[in-house]
Structure formats: structure tokens, C-alpha cells
CSV table of C-alpha atoms in Angstrom, one decimal:
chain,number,residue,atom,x,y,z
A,22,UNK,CA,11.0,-53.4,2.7
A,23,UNK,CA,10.2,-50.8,0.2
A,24,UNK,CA,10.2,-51.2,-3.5
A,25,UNK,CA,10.7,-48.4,-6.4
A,26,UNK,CA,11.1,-48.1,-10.0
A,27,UNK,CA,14.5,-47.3,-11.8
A,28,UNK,CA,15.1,-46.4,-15.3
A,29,UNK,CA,15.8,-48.6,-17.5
A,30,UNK,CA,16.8,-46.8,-20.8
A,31,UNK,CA,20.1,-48.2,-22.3
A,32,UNK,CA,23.0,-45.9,-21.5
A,33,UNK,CA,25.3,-47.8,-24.4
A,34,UNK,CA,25.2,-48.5,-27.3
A,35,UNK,CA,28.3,-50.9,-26.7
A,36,UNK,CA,25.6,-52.8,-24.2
A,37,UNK,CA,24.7,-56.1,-25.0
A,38,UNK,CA,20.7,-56.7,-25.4
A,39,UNK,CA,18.9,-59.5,-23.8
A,40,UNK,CA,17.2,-61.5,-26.2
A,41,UNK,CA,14.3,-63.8,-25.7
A,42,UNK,CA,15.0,-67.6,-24.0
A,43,UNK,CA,18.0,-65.2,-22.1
A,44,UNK,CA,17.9,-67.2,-18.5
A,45,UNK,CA,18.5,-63.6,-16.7
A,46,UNK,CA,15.0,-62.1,-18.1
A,47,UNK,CA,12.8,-63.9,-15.9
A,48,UNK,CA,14.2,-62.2,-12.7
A,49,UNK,CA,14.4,-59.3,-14.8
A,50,UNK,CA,11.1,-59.2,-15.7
A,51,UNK,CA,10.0,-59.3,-12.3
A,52,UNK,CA,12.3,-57.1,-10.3
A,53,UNK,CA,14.2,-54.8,-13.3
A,54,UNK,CA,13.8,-51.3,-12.7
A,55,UNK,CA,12.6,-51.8,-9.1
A,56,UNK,CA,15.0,-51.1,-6.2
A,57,UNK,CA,14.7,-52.9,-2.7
A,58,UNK,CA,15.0,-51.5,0.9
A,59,UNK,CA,15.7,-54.2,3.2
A,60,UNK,CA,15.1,-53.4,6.7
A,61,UNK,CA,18.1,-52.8,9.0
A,62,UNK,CA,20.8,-55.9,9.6
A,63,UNK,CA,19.3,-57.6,12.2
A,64,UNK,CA,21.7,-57.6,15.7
A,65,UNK,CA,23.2,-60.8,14.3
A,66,UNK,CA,23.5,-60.0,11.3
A,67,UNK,CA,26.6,-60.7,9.6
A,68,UNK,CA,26.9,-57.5,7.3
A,69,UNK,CA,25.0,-54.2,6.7
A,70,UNK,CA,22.2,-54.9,4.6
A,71,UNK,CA,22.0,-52.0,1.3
A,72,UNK,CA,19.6,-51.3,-1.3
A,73,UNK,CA,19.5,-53.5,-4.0
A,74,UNK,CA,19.2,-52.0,-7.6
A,75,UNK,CA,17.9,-53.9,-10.4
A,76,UNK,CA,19.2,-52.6,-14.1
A,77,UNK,CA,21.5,-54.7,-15.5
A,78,UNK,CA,23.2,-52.1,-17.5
A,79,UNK,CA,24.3,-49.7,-15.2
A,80,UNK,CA,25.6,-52.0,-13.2
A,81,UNK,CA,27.8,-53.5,-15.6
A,82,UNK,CA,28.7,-50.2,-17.3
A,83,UNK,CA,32.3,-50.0,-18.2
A,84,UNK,CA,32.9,-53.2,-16.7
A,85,UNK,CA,32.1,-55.5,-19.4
A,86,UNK,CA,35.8,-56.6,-19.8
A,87,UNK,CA,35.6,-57.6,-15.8
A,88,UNK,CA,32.3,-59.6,-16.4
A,89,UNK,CA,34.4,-61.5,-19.0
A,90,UNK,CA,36.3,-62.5,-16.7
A,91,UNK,CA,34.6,-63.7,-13.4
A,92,UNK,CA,32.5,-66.1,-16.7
A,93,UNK,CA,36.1,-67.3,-17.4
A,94,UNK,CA,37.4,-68.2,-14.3
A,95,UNK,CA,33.7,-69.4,-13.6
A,96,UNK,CA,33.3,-71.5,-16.4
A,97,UNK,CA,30.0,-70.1,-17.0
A,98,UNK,CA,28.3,-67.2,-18.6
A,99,UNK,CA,26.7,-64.5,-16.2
A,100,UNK,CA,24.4,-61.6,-17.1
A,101,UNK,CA,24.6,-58.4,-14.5
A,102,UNK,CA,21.7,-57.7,-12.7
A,103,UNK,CA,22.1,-55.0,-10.5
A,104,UNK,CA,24.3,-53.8,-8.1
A,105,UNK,CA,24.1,-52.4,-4.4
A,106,UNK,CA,23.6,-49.1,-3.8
A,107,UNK,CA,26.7,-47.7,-1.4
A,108,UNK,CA,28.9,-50.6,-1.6
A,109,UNK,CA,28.5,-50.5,-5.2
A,110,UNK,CA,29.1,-54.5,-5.4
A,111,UNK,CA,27.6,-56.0,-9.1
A,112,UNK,CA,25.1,-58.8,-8.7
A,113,UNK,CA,25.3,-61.5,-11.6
A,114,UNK,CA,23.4,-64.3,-12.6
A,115,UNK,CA,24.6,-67.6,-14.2
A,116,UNK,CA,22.5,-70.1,-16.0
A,117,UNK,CA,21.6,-72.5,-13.4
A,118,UNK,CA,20.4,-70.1,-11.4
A,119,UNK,CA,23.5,-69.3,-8.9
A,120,UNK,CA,24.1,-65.9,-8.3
A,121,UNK,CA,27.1,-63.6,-7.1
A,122,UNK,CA,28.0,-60.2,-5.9
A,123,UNK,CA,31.5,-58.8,-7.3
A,124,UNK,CA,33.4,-56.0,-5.6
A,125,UNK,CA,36.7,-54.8,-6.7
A,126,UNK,CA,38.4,-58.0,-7.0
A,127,UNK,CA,36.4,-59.9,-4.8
A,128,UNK,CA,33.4,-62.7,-5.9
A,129,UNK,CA,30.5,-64.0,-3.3
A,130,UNK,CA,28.6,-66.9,-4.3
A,131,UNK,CA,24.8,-65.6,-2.7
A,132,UNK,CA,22.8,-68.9,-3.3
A,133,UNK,CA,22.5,-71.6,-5.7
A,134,UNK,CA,19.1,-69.4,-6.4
A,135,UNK,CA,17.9,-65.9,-7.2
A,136,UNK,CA,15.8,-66.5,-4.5
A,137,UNK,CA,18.4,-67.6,-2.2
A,138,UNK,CA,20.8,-65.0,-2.9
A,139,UNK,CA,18.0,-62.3,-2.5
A,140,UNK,CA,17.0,-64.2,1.2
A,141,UNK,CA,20.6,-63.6,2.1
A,142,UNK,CA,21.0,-59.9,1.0
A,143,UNK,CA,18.2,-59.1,2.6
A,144,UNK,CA,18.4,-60.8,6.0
A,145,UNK,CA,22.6,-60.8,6.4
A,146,UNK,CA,23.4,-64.0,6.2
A,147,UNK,CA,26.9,-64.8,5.6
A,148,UNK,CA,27.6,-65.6,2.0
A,149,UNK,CA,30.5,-67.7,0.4
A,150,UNK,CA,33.6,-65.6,-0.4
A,151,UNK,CA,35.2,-66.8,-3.8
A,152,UNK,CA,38.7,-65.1,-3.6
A,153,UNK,CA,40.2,-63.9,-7.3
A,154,UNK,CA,42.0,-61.1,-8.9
A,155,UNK,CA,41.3,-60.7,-12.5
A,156,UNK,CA,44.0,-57.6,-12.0
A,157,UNK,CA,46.8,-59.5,-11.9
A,158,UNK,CA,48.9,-60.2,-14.3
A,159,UNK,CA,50.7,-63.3,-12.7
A,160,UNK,CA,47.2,-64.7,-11.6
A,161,UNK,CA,45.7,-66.4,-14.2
A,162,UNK,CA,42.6,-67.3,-14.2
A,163,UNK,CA,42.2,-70.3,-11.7
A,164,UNK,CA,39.8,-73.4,-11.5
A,165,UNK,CA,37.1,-72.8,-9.3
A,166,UNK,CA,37.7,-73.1,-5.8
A,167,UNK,CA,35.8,-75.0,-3.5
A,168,UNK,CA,35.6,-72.8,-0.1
A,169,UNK,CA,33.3,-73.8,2.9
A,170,UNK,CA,31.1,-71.4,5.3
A,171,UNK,CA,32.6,-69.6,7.7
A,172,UNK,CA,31.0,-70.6,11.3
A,173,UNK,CA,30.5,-67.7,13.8
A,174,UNK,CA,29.9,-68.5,17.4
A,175,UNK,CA,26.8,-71.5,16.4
A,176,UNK,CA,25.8,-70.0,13.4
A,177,UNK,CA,26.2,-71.3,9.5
């Protein structure tokens, strides 16, 4: 797994800042800027494993108004934290410490952990598929869904 630095400059002025006590700037700290290069899926891997960028505001440029509402429908706040690099899903981080990858109109919960969720991007394990569609005009904004792990042939 290789590491290397990003830049972080601000690319917005409409960009939010994190300020200090922000529950996001501890992973931030340690892994902003930096992008991972997990090995290869393994052969039972469960999807393709991709580079993981940390910078929080490119990842959520110009989709601020989407990150709105994944905290809605959440019921929590999240702060982006990066994104993937060809399947350009965003990674967000809530409060307690759960985190989730968003793509298009889709949500995984990762882990209950930054750790977790960074164990599972790297080594393919399956995550949880949250299913929503913030496009919608006739889907408002649900409760959160309780959805179990899917089990392929003896695995969790």
C-alpha cells in the first residue's frame, strides 16, 4: 500500500472551514492530503479495491447541496473526507465515528469506525448498501433503514 500527498488548498470560497473540536479533523489530521494504494482485491474479494483520496473539499465540490441531504435523511451531520479515485464515490464522516461512501444516488455504511471503514476499502469486504434517492421528487427523505449483510457462499 503506498501513500502520497495531495493538495490541500481550498478551491472555494463557498467551502465550509473546519474549525477546532470538528470530529472529522482527527482523521484529517492524520491522513488529509495523503492518498492510499491498496493492493489488488484479493480473489475473494467482493469489489475492486481503488485509491482512496483524502481532501475533504474536492471531494465534496459542488455537491454540498447532496451532502445536505444524505445528513437529513441520516439524521446526523457528516463532513466529506475524500473520495475514490475512478469510481469517484465521496467518503463522509458522521460524529460517532460511522462512515459512508456515496455514489450517485447510492449510500454504503463502511464501518461504525474510520478504522473499520478504511479495513474494508482496503481489503474488499462487502459493505452495507443504504438504498436512497435524494433526486426524486416523490421520494422524500425516508427514516433510516435498517438493512442486513448480504451472505455470499459462507462469507459475512
Amino acid at each position: 500500500m503506498a501513500l502520497r500527498n495531495n493538495d490541500l488548498r481550498r478551491q472555494s470560497s463557498e467551502q465550509p472551514s473546519l474549525t477546532e473540536g470538528h470530529w472529522a479533523l482527527a482523521v484529517l489530521r492524520e491522513f488529509g492530503g495523503l492518498t492510499i494504494h491498496p493492493p489488488p482485491s484479493p480473489p475473494d474479494g467482493l469489489f475492486a479495491t481503488d485509491d482512496i483520496i483524502f481532501n475533504p473539499y474536492l471531494a465534496a465540490d459542488a455537491e454540498f447541496p447532496r451532502v445536505r441531504d444524505w445528513q437529513a435523511w441520516r439524521g446526523t451531520p457528516l463532513s466529506p473526507l475524500g473520495w475514490l479515485a475512478t469510481n469517484p464515490g465521496m467518503l463522509l464522516l458522521a460524529p460517532d465515528g460511522e462512515t459512508y461512501l456515496t455514489f450517485d444516488n447510492l449510500m454504503w455504511h463502511l464501518g461504525d469506525s474510520f478504522p473499520d471503514a478504511l479495513r474494508t476499502l482496503i481489503r474488499a469486504d462487502k459493505p452495507f448498501r443504504l438504498d436512497y434517492d435524494p433526486d426524486r421528487a416523490e421520494n422524500p427523505l425516508p427514516a433510516p433503514i435498517v438493512v442486513e449483510p448480504i451472505v455470499v457462499e459462507g462469507r459475512e
